[in-house]
Every structure is written in C-alpha cells, then in structure tokens.
PDB file of C-alpha atoms in Angstrom:
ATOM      1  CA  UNK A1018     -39.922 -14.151  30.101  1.00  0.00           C
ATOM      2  CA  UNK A1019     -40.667 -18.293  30.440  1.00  0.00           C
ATOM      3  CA  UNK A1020     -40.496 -21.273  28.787  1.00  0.00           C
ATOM      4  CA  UNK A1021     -43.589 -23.602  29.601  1.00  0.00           C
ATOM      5  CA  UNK A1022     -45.733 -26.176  27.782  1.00  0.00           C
ATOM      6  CA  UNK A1023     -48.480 -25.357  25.526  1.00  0.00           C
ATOM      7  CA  UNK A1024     -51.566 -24.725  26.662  1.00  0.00           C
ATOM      8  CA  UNK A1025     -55.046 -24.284  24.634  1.00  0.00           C
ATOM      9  CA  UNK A1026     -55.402 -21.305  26.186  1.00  0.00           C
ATOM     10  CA  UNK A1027     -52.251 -20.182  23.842  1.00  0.00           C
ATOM     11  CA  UNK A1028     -53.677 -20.709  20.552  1.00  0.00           C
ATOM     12  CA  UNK A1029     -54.835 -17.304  19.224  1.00  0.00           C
ATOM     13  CA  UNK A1030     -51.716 -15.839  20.646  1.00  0.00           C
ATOM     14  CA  UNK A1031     -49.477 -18.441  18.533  1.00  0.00           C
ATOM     15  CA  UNK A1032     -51.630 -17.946  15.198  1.00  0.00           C
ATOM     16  CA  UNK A1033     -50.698 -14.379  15.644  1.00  0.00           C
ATOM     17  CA  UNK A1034     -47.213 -15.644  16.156  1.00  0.00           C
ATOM     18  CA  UNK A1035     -47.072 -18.002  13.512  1.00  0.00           C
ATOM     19  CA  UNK A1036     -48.349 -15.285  10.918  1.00  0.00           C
ATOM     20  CA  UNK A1037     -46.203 -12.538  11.842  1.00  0.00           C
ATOM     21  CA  UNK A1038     -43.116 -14.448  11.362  1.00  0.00           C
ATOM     22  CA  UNK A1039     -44.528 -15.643   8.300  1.00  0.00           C
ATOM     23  CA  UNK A1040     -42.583 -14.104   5.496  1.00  0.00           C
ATOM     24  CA  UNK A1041     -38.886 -15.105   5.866  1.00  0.00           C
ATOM     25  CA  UNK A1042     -38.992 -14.395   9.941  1.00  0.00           C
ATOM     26  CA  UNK A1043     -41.278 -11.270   8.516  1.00  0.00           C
ATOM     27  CA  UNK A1044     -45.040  -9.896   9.097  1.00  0.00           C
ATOM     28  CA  UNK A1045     -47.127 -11.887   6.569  1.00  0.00           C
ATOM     29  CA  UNK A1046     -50.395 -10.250   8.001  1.00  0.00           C
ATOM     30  CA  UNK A1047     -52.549  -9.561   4.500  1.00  0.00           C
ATOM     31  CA  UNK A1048     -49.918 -11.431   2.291  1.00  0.00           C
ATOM     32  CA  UNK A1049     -52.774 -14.232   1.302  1.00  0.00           C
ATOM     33  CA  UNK A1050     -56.480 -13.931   1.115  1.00  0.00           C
ATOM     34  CA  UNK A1051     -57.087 -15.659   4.219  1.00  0.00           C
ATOM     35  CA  UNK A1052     -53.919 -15.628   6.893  1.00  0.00           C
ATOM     36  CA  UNK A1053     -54.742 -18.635   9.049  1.00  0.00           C
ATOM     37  CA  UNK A1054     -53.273 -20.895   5.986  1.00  0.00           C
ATOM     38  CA  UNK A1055     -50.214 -20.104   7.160  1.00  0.00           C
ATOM     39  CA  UNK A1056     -50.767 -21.344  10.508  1.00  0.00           C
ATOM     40  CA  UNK A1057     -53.114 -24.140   9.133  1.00  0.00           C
ATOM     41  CA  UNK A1058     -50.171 -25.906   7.146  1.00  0.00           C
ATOM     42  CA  UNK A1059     -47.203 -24.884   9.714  1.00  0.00           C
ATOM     43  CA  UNK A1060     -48.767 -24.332  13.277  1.00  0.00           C
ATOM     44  CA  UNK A1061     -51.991 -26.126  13.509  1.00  0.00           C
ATOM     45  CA  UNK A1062     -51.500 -29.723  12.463  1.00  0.00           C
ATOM     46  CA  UNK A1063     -48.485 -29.604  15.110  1.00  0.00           C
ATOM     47  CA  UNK A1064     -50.673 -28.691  18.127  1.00  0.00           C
ATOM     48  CA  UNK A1065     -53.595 -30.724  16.894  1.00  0.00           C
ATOM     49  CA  UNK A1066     -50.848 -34.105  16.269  1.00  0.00           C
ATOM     50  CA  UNK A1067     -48.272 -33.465  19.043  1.00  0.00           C
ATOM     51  CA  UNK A1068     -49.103 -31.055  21.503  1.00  0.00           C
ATOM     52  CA  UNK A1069     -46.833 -32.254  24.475  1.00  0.00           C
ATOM     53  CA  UNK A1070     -43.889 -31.443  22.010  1.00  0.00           C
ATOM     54  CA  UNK A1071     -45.044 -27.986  21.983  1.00  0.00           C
ATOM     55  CA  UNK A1072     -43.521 -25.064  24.276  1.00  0.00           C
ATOM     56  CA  UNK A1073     -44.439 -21.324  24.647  1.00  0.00           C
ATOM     57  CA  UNK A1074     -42.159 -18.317  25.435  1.00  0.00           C
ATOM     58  CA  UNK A1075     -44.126 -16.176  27.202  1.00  0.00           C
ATOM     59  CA  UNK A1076     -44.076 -12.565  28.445  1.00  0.00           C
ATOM     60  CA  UNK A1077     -44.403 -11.057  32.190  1.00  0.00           C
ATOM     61  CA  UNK A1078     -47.515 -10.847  30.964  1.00  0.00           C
ATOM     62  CA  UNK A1079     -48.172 -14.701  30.245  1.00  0.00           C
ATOM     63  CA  UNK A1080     -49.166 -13.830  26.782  1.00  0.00           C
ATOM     64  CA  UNK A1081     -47.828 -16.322  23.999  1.00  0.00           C
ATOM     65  CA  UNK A1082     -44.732 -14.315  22.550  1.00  0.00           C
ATOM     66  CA  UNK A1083     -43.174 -17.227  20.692  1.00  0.00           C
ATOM     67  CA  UNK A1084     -43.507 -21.154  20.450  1.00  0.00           C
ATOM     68  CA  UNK A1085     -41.343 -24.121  19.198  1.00  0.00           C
ATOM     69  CA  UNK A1086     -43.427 -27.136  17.929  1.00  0.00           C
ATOM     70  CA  UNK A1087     -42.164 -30.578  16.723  1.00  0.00           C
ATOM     71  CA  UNK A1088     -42.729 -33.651  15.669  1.00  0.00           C
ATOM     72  CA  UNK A1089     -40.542 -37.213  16.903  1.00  0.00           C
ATOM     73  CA  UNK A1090     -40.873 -38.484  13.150  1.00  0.00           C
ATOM     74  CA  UNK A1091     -41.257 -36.575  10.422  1.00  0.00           C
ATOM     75  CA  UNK A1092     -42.235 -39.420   8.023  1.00  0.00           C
ATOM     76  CA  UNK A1093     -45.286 -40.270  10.303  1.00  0.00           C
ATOM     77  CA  UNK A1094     -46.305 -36.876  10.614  1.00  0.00           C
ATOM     78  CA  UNK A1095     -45.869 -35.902   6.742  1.00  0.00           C
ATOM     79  CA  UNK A1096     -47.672 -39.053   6.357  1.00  0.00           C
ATOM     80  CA  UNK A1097     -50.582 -37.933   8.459  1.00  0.00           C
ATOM     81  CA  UNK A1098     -50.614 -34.657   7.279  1.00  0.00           C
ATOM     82  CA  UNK A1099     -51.598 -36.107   3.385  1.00  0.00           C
ATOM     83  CA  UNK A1100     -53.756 -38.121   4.647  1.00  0.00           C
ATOM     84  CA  UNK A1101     -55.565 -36.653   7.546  1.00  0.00           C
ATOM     85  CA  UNK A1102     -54.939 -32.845   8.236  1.00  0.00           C
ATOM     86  CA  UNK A1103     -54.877 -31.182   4.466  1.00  0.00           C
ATOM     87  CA  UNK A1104     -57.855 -33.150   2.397  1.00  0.00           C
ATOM     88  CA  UNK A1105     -60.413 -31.626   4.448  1.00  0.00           C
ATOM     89  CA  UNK A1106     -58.650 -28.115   4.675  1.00  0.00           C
ATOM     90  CA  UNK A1107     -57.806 -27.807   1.270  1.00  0.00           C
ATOM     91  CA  UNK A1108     -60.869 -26.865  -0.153  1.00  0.00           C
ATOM     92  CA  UNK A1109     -61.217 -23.648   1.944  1.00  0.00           C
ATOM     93  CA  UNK A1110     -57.898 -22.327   0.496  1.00  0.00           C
ATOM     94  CA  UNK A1111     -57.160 -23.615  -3.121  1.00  0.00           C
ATOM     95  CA  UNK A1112     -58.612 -21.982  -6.015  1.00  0.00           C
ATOM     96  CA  UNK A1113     -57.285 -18.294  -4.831  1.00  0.00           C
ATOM     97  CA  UNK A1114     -55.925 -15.943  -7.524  1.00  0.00           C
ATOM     98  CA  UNK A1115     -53.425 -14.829  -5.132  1.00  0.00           C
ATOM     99  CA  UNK A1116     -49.848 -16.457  -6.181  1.00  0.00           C
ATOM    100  CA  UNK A1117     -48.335 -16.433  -2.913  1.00  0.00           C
ATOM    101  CA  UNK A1118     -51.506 -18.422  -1.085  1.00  0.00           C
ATOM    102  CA  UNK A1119     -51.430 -20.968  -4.675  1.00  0.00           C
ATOM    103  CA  UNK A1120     -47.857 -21.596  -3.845  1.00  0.00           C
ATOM    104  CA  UNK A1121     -48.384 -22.337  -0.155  1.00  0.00           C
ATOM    105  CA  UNK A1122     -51.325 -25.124  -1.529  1.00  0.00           C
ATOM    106  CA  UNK A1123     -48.839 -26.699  -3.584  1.00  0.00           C
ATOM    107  CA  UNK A1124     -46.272 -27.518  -0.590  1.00  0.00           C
ATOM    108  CA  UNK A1125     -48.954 -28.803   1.090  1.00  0.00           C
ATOM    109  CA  UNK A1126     -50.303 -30.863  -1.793  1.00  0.00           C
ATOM    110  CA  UNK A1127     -46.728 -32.438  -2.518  1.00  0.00           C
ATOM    111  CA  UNK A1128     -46.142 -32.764   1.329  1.00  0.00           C
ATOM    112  CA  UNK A1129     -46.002 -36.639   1.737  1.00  0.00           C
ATOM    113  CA  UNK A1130     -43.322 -38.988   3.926  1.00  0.00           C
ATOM    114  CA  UNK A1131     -40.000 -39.378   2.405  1.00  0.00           C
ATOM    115  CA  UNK A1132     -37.625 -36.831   5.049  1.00  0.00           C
ATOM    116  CA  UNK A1133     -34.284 -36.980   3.059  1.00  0.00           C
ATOM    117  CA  UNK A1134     -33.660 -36.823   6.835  1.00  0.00           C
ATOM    118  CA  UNK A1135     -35.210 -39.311   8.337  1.00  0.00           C
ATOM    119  CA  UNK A1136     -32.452 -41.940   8.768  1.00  0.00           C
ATOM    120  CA  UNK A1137     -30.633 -39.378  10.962  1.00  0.00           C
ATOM    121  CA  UNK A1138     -32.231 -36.643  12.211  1.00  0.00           C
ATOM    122  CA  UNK A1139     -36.323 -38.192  12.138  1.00  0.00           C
ATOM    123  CA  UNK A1140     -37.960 -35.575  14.426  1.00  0.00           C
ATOM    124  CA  UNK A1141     -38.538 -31.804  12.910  1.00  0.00           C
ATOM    125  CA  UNK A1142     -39.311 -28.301  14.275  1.00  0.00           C
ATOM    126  CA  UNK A1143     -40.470 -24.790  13.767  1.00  0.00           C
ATOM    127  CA  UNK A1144     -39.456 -22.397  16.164  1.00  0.00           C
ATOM    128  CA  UNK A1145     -40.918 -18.481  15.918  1.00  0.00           C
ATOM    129  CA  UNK A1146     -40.289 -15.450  18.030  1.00  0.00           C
ATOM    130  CA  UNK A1147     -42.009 -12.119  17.702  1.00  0.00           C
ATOM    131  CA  UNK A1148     -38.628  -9.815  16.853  1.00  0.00           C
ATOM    132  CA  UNK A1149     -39.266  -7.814  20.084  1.00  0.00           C
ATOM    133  CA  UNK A1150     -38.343 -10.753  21.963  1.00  0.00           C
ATOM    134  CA  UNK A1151     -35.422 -12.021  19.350  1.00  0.00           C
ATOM    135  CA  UNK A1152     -31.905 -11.701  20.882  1.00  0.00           C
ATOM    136  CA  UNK A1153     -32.872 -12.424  24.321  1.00  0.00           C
ATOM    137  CA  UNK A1154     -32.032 -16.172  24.853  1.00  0.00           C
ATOM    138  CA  UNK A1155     -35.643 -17.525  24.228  1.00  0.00           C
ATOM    139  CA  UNK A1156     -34.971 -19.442  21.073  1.00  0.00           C
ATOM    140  CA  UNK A1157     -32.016 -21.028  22.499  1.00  0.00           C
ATOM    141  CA  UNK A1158     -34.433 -22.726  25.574  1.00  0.00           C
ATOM    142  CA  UNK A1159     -36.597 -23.290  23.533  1.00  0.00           C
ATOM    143  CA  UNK A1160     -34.882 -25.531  21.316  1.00  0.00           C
ATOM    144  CA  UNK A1161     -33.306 -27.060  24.924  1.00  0.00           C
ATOM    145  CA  UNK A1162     -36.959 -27.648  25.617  1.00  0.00           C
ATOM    146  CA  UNK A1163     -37.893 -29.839  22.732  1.00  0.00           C
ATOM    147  CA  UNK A1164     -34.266 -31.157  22.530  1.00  0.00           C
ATOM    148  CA  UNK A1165     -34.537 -32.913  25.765  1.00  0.00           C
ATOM    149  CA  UNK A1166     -38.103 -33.587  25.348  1.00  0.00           C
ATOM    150  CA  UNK A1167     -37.041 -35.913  21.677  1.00  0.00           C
ATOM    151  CA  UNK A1168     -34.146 -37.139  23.455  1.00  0.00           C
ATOM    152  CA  UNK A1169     -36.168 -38.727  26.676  1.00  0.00           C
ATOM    153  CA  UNK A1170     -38.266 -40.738  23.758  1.00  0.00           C
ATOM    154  CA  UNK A1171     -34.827 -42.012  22.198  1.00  0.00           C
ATOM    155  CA  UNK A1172     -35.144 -39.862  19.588  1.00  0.00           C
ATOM    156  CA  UNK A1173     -31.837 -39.597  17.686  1.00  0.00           C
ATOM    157  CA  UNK A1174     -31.465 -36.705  15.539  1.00  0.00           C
ATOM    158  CA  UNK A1175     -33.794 -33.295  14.961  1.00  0.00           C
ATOM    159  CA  UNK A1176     -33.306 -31.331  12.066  1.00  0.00           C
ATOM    160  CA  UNK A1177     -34.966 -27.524  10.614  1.00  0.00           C
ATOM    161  CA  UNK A1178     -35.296 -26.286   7.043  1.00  0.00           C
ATOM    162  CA  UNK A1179     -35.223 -22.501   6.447  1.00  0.00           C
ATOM    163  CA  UNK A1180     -35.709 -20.413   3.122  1.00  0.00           C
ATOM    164  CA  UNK A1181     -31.931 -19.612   2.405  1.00  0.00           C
ATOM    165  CA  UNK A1182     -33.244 -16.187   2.248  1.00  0.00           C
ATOM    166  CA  UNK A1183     -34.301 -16.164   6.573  1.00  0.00           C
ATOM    167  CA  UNK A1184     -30.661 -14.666   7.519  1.00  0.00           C
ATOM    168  CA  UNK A1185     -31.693 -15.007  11.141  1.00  0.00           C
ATOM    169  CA  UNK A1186     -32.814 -19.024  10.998  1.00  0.00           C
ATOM    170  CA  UNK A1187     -29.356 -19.744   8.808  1.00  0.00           C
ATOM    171  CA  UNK A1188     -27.462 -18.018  11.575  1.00  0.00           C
ATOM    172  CA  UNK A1189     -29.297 -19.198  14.318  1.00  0.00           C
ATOM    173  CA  UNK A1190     -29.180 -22.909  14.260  1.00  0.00           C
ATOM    174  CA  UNK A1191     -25.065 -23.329  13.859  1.00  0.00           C
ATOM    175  CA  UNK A1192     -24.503 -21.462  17.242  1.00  0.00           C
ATOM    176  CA  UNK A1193     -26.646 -23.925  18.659  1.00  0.00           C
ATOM    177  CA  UNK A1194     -25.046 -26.627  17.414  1.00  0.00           C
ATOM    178  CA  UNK A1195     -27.094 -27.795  14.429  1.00  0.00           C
ATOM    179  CA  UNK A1196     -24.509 -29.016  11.285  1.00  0.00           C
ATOM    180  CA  UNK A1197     -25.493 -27.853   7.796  1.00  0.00           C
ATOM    181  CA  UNK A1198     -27.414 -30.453   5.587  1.00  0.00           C
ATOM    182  CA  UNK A1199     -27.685 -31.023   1.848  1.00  0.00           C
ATOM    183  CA  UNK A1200     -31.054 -28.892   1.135  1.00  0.00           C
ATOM    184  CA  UNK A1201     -33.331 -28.061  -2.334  1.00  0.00           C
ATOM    185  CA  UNK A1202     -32.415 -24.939  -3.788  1.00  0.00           C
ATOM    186  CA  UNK A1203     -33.775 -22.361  -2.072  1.00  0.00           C
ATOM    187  CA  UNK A1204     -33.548 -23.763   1.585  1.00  0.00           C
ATOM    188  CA  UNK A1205     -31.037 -24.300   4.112  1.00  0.00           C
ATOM    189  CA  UNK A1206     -31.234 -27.470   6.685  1.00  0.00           C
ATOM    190  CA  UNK A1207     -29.553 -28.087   9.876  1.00  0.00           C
ATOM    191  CA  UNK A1208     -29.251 -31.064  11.858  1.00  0.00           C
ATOM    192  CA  UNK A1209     -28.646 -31.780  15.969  1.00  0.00           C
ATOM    193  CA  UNK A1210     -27.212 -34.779  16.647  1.00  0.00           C
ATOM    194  CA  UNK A1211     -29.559 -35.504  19.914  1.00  0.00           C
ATOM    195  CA  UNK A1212     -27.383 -38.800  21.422  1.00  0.00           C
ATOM    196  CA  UNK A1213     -25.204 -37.173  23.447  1.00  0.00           C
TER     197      UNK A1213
END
C-alpha cells in the first residue's frame, strides 16, 4: 500500500471508490438511477477544482483503493460549485422518481458559500477507503497528506461532516485529532486545528 498524488489515470478507479462508500461508508452501487451523481456532487468537482489537494491510496497493484480530496476554502469552492460545476449537471439528474437521487439534487441545489466553519477551520475534505483496506493505517496518511499539504498554503483549520449515522467517520476523526463541532441534525463535524 502507498500514498501518492492523484493522477488522471486514477479516475475510474476513484468513481468506483467514491460510489461504494456511498451509503454511510456503504456500497451505494444501484441505490439511484444513475450512480456517477454521487461522485458528480462529492468526487468530481474536487478533482476537476483542486486536483493537487488530491491523494490516492493505492494497492501493490497501483490500482486506486481509496482517495482523500479537499478544498483550502470551502466558501470559494461552495461558491464555485453553485455557480459553475452543478447548473450544467443538473439537468442530467433532477426530475428522477427515485427519492434517494431527488434528495441528493436538493443538497446540491441549496449548496452555496456560508461554511458555519469557515472562520476556523476554511478548508474541507472527503476521505474514502474501500473496507478491505479500512484498519490498515491508510486513512490516517492520508489525512497527514492533505494536512500538511493545507498547512504549507497557511491554511489554518480543516474540518469533515459525516451523517451521525457513519459509526466509522464519527470514530475516526477524534483519534486523529479532529475536536467535535456544532453540526445540523443528522451530521457530525470535526475540526483540526492545522497551526501547529
């Protein structure tokens, strides 16, 4: 197992990621009528915006196994993302009868800048791991990786939201040091204090 930078080479291997950690760490493979939304609202736009902020656990193999991917300021991105990334995607997914895939629309309709966490902790992740390579150490360089990566630009503060029901993200970020943040029902957020 490694930790590198992304490479374009990488990208079908972290949609596959990306959508079977979908569901609350889970497979989401077949969950919405078309599975690359999932990647289109919370892989994509990340690679496309910032891809030197992205890194790639990968196998003996040097297949794609698992990926963190960031953003320095979250305002800017969100920001970016309402204006630039979703309008022209949107079309392709709204409209579905499937509840799950309307649901996902509507986060990415209302996504817009205004962190509650800016102030402090202005830079965001998402980090996912196939489970067969969970519990070996790669999430913890991982988050290293982008850590120091934020913290060579100046970048204060990084924080992650998680669906309260993602066990493994809730007990994850505490042993690395993230504190617990206020959060919207439903979620859990954890912040890294990334000046010292």
């Amino acid at each position: 197992m490694n930790i590198r930078g992304y490479e374009p080479r990488d990208l079908e291997h972290l949609v596959e990621v990306c959508v079977r950690t979908a569901d609350v760490g889970g497979d989401a493979t077949g969950m919405l009528d078309d599975d690359l939304l999932w990647a289109e609202i919370y892989l994509l736009p990340y690679l496309d915006r910032h891809p030197d902020l992205a890194f790639v656990a990968e196998n003996d193999a040097g297949r794609a196994v698992g990926y963190i991917i960031g953003t320095d300021d979250t305002d800017a991105f969100d920001a970016w993302f309402a204006r630039t990334w979703w309008p022209s995607r949107r079309a392709t997914y709204s409209g579905s009868a499937n509840p799950r895939q309307r649901e996902l629309v509507a986060v990415a309709d209302a996504r817009r800048a205004g962190s509650a966490f800016a102030n402090v902790y202005p830079a965001h992740l998402h980090i996912d791991l196939l489970p067969e390579t969970q519990g070996k150490g790669m999430g913890r360089m991982l988050i290293a990786r982008l850590a120091d990566a934020l913290a060579a630009r100046g970048v204060r503060g990084l924080h992650a939201v998680a669906s309260s029901d993602n066990a493994g993200a809730v007990a994850f970020y505490p042993r690395l040091g993230f504190v617990e943040l206020d959060a919207d029902p439903g979620a859990r957020a954890f912040g890294l204090d990334l000046t010292h």
